[in-house]
mmCIF file of N, CA, C and O in Angstrom:
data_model
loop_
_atom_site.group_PDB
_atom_site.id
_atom_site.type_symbol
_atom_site.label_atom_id
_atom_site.label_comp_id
_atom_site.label_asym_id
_atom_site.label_seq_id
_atom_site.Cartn_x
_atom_site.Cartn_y
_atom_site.Cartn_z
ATOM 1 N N UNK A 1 0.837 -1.180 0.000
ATOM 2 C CA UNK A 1 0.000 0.000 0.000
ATOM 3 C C UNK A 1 0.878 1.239 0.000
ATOM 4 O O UNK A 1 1.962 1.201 0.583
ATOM 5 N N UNK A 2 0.491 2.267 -0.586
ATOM 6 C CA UNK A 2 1.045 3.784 -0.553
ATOM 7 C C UNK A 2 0.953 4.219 0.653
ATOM 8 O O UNK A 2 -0.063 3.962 1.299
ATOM 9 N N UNK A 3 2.000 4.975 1.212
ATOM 10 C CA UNK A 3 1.997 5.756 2.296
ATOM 11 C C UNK A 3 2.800 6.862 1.543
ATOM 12 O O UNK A 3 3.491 6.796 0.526
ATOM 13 N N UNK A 4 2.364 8.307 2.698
ATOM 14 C CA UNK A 4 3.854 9.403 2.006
ATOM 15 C C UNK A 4 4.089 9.585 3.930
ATOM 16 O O UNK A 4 3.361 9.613 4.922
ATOM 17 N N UNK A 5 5.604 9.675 3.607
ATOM 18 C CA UNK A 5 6.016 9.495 4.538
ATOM 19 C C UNK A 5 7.092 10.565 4.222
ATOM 20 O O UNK A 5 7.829 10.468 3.240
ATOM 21 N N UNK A 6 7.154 11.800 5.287
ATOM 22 C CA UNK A 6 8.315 13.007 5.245
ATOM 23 C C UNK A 6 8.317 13.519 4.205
ATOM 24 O O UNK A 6 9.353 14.034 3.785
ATOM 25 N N UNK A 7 6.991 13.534 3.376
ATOM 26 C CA UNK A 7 6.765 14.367 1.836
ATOM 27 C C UNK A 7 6.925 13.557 1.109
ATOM 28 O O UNK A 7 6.738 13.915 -0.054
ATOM 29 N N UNK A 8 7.321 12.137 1.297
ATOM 30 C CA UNK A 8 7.839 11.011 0.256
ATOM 31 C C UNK A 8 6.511 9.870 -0.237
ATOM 32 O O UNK A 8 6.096 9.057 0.589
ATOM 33 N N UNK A 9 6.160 9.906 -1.092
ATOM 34 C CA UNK A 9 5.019 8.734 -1.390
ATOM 35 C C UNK A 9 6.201 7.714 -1.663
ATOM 36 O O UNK A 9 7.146 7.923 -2.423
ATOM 37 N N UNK A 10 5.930 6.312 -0.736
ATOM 38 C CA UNK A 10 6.429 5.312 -1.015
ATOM 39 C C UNK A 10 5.282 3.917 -0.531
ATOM 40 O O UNK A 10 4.169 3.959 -0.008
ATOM 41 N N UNK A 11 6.078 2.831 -0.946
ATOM 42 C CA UNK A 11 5.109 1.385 -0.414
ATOM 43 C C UNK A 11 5.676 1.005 0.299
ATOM 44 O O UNK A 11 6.905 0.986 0.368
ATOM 45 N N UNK A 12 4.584 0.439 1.310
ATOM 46 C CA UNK A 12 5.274 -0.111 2.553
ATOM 47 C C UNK A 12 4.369 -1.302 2.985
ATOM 48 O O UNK A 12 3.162 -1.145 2.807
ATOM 49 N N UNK A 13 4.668 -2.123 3.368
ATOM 50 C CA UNK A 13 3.743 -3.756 4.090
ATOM 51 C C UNK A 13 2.750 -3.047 4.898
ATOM 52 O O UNK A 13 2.749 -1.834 5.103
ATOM 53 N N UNK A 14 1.788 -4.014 5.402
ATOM 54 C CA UNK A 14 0.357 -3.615 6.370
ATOM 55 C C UNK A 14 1.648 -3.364 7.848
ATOM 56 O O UNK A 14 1.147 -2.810 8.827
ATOM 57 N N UNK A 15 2.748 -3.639 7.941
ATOM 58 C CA UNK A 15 2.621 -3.432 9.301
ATOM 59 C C UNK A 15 3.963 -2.037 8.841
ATOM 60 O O UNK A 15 4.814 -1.644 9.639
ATOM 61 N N UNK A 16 3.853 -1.673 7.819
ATOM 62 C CA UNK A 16 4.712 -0.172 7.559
ATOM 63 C C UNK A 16 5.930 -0.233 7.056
ATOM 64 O O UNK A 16 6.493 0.861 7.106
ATOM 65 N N UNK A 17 6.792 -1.396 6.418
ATOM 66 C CA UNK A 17 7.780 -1.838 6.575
ATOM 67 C C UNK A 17 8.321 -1.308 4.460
ATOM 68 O O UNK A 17 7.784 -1.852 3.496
ATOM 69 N N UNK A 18 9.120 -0.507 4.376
ATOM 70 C CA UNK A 18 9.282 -0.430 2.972
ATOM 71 C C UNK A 18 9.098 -1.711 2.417
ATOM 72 O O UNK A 18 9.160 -2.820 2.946
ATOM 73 N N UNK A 19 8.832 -1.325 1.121
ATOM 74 C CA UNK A 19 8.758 -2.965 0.196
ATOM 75 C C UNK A 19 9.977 -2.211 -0.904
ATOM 76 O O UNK A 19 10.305 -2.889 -1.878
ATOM 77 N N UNK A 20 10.523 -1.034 -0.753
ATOM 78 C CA UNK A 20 11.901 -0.940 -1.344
ATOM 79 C C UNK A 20 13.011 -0.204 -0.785
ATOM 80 O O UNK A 20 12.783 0.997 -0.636
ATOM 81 N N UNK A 21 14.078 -0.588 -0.459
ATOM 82 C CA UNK A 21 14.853 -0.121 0.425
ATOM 83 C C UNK A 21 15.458 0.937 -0.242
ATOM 84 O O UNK A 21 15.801 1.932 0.396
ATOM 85 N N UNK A 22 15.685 0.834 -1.777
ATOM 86 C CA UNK A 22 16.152 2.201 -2.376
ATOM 87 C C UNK A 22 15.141 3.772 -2.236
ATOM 88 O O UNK A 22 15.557 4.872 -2.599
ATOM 89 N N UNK A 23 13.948 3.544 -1.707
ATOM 90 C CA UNK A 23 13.158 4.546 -2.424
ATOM 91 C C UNK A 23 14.150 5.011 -0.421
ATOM 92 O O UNK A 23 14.211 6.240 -0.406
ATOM 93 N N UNK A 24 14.421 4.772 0.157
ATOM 94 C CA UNK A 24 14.683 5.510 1.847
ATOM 95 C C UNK A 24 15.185 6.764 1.693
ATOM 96 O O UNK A 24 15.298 7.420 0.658
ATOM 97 N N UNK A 25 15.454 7.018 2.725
ATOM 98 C CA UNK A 25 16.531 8.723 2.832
ATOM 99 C C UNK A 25 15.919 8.552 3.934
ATOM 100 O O UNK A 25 14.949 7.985 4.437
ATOM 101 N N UNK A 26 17.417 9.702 4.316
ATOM 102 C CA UNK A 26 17.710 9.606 6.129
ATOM 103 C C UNK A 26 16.280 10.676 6.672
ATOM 104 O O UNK A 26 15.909 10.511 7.834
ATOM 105 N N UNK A 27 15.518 11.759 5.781
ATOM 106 C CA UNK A 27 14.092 11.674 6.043
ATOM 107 C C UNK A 27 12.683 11.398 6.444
ATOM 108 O O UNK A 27 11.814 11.915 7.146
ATOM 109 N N UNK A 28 12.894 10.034 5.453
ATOM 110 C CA UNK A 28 12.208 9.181 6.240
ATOM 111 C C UNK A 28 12.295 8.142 7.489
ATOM 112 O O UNK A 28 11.435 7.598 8.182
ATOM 113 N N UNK A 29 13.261 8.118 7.474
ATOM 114 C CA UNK A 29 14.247 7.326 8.808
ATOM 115 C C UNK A 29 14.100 8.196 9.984
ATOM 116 O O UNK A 29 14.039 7.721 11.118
ATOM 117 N N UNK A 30 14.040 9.471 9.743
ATOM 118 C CA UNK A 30 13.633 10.210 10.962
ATOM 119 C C UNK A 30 12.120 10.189 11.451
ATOM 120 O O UNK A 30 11.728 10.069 12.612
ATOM 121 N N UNK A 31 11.329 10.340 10.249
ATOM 122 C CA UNK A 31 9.792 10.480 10.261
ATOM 123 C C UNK A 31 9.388 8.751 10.678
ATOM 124 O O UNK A 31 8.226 8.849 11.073
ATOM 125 N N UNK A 32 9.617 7.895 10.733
ATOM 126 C CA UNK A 32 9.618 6.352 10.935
ATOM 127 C C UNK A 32 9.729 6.537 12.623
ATOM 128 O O UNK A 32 8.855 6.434 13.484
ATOM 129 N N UNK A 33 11.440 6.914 12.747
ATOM 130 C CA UNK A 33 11.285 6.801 14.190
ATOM 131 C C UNK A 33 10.288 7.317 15.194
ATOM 132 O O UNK A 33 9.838 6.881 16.253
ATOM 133 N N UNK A 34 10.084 8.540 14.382
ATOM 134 C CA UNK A 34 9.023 9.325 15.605
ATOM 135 C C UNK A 34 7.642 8.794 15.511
ATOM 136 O O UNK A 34 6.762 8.960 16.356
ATOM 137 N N UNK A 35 7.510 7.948 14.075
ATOM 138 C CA UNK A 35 5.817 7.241 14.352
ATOM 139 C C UNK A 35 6.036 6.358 15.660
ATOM 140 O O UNK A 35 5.184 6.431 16.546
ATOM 141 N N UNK A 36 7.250 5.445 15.834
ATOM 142 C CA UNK A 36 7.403 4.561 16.846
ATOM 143 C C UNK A 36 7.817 4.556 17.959
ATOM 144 O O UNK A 36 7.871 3.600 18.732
ATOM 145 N N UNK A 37 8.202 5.827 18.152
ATOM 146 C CA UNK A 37 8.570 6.540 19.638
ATOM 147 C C UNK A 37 9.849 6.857 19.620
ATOM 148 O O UNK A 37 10.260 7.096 20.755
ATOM 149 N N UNK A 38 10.643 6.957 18.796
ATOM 150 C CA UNK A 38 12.185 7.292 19.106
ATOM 151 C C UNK A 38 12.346 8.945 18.462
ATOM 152 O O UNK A 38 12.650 9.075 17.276
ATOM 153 N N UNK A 39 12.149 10.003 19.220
ATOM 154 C CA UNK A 39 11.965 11.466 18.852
ATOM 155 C C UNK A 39 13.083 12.062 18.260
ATOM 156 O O UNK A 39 13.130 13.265 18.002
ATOM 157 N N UNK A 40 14.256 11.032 17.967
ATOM 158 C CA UNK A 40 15.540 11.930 17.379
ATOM 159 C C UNK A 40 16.384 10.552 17.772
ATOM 160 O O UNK A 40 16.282 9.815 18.753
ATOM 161 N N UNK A 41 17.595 10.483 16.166
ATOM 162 C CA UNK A 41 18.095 9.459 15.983
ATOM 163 C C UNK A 41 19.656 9.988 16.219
ATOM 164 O O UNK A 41 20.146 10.703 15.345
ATOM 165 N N UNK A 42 20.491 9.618 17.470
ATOM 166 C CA UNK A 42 21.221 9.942 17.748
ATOM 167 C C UNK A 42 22.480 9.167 17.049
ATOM 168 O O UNK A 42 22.252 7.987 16.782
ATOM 169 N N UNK A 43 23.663 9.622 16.746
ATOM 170 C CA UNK A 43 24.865 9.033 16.439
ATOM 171 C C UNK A 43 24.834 7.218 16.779
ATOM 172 O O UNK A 43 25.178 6.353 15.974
ATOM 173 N N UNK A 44 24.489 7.062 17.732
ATOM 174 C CA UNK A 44 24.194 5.260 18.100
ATOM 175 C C UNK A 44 23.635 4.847 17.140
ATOM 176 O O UNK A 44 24.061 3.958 16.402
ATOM 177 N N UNK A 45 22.231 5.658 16.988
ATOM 178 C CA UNK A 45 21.135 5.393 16.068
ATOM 179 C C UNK A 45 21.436 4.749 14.522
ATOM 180 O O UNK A 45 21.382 3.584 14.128
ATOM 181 N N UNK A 46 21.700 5.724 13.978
ATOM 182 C CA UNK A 46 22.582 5.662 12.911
ATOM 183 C C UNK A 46 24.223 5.258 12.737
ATOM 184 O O UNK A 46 25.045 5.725 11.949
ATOM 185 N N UNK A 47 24.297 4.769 13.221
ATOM 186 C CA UNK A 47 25.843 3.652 13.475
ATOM 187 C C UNK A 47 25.068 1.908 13.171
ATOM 188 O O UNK A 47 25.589 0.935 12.627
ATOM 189 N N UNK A 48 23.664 2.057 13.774
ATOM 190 C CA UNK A 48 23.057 0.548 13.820
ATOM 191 C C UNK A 48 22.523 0.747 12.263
ATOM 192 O O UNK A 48 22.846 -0.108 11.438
ATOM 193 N N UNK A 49 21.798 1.749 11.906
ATOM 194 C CA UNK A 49 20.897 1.902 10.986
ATOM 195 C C UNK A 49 22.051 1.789 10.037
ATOM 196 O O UNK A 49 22.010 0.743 9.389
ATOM 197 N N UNK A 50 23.147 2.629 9.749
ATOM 198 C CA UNK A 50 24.259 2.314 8.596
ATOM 199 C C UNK A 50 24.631 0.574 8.513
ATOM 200 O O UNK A 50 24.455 -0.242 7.608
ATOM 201 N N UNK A 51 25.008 0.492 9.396
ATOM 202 C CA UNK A 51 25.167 -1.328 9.367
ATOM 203 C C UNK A 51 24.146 -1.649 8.811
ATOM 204 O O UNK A 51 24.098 -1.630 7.581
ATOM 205 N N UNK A 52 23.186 -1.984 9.485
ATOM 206 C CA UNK A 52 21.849 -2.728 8.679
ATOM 207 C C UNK A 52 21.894 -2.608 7.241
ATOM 208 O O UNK A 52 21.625 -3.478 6.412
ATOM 209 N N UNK A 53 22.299 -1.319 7.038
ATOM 210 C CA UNK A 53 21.884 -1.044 5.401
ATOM 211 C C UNK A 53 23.125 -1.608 4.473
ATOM 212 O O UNK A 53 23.058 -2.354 3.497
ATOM 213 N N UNK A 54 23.938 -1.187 4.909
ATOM 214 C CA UNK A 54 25.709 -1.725 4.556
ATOM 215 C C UNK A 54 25.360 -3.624 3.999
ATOM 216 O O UNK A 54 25.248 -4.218 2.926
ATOM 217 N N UNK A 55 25.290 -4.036 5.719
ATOM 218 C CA UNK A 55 25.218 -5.742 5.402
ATOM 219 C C UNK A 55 24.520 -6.280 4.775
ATOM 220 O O UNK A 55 24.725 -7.393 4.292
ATOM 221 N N UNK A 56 23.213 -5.391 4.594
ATOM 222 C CA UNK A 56 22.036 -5.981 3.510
ATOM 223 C C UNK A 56 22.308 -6.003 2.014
ATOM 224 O O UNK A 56 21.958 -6.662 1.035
ATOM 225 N N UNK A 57 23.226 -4.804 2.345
ATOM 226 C CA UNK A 57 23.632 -4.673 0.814
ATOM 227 C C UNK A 57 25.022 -5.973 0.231
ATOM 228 O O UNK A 57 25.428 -6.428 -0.838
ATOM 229 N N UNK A 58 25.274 -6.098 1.438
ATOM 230 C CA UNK A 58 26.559 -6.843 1.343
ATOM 231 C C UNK A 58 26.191 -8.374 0.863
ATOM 232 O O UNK A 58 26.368 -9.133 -0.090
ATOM 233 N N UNK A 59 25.516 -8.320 2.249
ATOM 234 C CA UNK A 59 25.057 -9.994 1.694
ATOM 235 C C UNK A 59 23.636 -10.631 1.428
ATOM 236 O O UNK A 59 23.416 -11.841 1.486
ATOM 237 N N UNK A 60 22.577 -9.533 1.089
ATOM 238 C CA UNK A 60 21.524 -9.662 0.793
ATOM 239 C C UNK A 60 20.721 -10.659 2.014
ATOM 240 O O UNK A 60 19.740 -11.357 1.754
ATOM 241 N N UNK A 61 21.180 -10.587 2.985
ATOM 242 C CA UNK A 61 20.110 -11.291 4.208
ATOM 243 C C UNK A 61 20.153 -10.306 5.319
ATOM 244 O O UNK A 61 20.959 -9.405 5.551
ATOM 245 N N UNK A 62 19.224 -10.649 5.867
ATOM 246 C CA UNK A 62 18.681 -9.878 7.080
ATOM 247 C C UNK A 62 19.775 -9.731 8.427
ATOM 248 O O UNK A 62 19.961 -10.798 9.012
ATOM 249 N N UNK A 63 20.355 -8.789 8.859
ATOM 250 C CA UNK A 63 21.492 -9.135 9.767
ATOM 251 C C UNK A 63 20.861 -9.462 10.735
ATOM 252 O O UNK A 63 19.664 -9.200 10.619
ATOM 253 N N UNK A 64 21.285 -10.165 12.126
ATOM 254 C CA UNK A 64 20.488 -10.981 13.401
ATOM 255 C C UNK A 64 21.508 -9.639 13.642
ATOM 256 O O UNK A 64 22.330 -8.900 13.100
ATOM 257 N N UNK A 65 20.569 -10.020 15.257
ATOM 258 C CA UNK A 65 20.782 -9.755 16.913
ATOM 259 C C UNK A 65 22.551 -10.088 17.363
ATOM 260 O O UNK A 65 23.382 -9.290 17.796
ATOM 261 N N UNK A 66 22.666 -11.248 17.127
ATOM 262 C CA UNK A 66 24.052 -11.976 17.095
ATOM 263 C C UNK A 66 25.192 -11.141 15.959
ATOM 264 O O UNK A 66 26.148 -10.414 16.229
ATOM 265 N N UNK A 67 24.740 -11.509 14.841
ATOM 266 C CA UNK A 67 25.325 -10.304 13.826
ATOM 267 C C UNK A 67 25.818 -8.500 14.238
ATOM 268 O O UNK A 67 26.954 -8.044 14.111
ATOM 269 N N UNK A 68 24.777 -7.859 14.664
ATOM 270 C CA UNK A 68 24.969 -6.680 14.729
ATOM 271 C C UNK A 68 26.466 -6.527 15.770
ATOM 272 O O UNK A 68 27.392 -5.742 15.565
ATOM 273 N N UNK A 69 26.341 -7.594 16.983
ATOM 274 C CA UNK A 69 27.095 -7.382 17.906
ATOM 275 C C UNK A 69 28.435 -8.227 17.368
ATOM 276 O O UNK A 69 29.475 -7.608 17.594
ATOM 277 N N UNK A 70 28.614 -9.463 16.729
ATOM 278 C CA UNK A 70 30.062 -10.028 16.318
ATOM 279 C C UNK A 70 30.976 -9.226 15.131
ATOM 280 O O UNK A 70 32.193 -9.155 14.956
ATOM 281 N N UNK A 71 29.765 -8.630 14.365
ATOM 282 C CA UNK A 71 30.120 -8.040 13.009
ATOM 283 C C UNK A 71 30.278 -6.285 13.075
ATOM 284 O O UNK A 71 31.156 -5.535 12.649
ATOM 285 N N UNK A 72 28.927 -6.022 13.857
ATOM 286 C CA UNK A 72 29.196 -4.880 13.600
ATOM 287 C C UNK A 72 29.613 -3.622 14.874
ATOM 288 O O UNK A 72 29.566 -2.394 14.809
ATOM 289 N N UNK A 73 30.040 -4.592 16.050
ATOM 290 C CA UNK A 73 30.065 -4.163 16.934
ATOM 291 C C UNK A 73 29.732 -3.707 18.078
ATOM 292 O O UNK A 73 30.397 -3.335 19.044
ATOM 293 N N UNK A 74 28.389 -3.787 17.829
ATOM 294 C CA UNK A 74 27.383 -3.115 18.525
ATOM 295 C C UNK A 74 26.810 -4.273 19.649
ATOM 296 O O UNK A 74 26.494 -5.446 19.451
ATOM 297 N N UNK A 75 26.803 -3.321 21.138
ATOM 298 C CA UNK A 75 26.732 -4.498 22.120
ATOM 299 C C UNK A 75 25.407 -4.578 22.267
ATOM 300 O O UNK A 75 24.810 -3.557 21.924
ATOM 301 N N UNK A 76 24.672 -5.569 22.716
ATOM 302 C CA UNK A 76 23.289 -5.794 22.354
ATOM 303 C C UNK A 76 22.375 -5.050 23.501
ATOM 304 O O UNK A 76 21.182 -4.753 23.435
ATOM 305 N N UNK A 77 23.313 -4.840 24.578
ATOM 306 C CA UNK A 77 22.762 -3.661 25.567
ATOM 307 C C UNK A 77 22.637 -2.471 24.505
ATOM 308 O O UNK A 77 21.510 -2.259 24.058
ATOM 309 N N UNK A 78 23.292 -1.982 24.234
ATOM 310 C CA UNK A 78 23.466 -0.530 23.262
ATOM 311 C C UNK A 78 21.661 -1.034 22.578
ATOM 312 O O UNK A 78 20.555 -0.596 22.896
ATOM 313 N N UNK A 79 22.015 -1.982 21.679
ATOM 314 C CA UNK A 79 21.141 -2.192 21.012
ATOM 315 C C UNK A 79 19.479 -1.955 21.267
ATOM 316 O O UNK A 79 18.575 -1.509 20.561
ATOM 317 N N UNK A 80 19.561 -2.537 22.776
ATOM 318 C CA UNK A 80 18.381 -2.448 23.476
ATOM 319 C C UNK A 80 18.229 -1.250 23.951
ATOM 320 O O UNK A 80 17.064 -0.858 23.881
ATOM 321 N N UNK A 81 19.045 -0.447 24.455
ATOM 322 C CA UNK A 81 18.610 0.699 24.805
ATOM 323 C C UNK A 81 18.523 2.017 23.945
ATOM 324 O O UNK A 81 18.221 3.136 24.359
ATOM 325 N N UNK A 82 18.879 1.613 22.555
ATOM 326 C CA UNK A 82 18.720 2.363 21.132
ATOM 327 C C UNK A 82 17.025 2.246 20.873
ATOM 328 O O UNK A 82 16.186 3.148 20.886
ATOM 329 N N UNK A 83 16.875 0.921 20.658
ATOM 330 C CA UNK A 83 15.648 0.603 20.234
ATOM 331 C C UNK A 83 14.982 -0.185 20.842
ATOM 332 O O UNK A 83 14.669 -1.256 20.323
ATOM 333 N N UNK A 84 14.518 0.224 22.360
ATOM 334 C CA UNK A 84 13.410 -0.639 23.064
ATOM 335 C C UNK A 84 12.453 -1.515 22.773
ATOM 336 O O UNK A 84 11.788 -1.385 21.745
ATOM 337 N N UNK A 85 12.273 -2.426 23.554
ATOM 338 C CA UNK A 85 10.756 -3.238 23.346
ATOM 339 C C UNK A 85 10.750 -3.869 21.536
ATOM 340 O O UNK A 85 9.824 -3.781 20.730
ATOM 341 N N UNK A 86 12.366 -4.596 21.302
ATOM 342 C CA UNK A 86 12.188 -4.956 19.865
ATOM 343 C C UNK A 86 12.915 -4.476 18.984
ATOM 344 O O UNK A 86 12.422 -4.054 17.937
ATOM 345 N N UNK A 87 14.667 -4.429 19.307
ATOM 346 C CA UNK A 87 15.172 -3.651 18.289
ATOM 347 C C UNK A 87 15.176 -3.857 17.084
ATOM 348 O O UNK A 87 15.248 -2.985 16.218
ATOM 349 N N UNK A 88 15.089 -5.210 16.887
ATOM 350 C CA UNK A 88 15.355 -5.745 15.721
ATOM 351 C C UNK A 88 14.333 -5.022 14.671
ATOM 352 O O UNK A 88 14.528 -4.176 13.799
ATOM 353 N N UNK A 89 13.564 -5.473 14.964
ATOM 354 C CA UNK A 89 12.217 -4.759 14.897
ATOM 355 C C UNK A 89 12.096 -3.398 14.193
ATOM 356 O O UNK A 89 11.902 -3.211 12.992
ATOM 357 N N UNK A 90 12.251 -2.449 15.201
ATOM 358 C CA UNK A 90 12.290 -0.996 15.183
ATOM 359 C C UNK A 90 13.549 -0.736 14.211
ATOM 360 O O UNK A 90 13.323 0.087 13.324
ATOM 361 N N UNK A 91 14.715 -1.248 14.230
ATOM 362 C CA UNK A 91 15.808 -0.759 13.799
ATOM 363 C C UNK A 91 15.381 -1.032 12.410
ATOM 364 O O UNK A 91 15.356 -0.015 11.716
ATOM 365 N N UNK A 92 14.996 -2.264 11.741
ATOM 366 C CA UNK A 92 14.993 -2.656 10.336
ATOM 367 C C UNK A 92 14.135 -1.672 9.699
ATOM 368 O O UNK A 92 14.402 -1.070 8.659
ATOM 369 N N UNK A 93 12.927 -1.538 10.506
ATOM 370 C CA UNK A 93 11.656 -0.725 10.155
ATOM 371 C C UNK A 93 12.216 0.996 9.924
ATOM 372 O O UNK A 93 11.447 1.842 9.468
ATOM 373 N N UNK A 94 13.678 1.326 10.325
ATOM 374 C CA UNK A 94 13.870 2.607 10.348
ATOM 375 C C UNK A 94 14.757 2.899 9.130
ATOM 376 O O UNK A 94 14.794 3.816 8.309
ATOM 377 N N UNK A 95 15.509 1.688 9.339
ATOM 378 C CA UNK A 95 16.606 1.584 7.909
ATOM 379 C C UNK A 95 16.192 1.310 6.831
ATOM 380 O O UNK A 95 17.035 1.165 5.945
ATOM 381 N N UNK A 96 14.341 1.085 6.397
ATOM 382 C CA UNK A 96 13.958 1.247 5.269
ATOM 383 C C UNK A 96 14.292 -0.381 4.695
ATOM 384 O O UNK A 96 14.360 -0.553 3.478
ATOM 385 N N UNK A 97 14.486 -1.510 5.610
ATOM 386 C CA UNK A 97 14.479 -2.926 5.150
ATOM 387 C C UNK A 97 13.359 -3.769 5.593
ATOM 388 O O UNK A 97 12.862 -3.471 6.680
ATOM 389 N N UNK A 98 12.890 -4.730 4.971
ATOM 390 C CA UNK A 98 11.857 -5.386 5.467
ATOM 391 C C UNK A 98 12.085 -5.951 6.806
ATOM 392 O O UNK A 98 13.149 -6.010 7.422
ATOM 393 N N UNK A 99 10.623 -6.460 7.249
ATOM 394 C CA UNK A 99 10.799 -7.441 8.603
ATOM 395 C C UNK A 99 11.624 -8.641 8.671
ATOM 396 O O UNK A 99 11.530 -9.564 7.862
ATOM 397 N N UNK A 100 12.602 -8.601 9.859
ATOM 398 C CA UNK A 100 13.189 -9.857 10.014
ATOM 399 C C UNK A 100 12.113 -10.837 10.522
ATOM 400 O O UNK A 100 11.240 -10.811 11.390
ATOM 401 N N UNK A 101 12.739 -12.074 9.224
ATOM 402 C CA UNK A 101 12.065 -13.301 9.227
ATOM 403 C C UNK A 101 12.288 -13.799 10.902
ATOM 404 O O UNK A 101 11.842 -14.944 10.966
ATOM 405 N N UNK A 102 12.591 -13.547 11.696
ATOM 406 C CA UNK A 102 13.331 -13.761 12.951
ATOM 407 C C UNK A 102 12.243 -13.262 13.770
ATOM 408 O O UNK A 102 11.927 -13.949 14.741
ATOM 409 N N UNK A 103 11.594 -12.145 13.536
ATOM 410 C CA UNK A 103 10.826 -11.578 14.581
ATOM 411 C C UNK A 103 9.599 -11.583 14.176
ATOM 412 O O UNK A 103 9.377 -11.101 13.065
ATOM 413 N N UNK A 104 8.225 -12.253 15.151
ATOM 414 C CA UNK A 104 6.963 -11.944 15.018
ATOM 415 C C UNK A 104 6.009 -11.007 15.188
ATOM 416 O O UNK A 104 4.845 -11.244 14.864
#
């Protein structure tokens, strides 16, 4: 379905999730977070969100929980306290990648 999101008409799944990761900009990545409660994406923020987008591109699969922290550094405390109640979740949904097959 169409959504415009930060002036942007793009498609996104019933639960909001781009269905193309090229149409993103760091725009809508801001306007995303604040639908889901995160009011401003701090340097952490975008350190997780660059990875995500980087490895997806890298190796065309969804990076895990385990991943972010062996690969990309990021300690999974950080993680959790970046993106509460579901980072995985929240983080993919911000970086403009679909839902991890991982999370319900």
């Amino acid at each position: 379905m169409e959504k415009v999101i930060a002036g942007y008409s793009v498609d996104v799944t019933e639960e909001g999730y781009l269905t193309d990761m090229n149409k993103w900009n760091k725009d809508i990545a801001a306007a995303i977070a604040k639908e889901i409660g995160i009011n401003e994406l701090t340097v952490g923020h975008w350190r997780v969100i660059e990875f995500l987008r980087k490895d997806f591109a890298e190796t065309e699969k969804m990076p895990t929980t385990r991943r972010l922290k062996n690969v990309g550094n990021i300690a999974t405390k950080d993680l959790y306290d970046l993106f509460p109640d579901g980072p995985l979740l929240k983080a993919t949904k911000i970086a403009g990648l679909s839902k991890p097959v991982s999370c319900v």
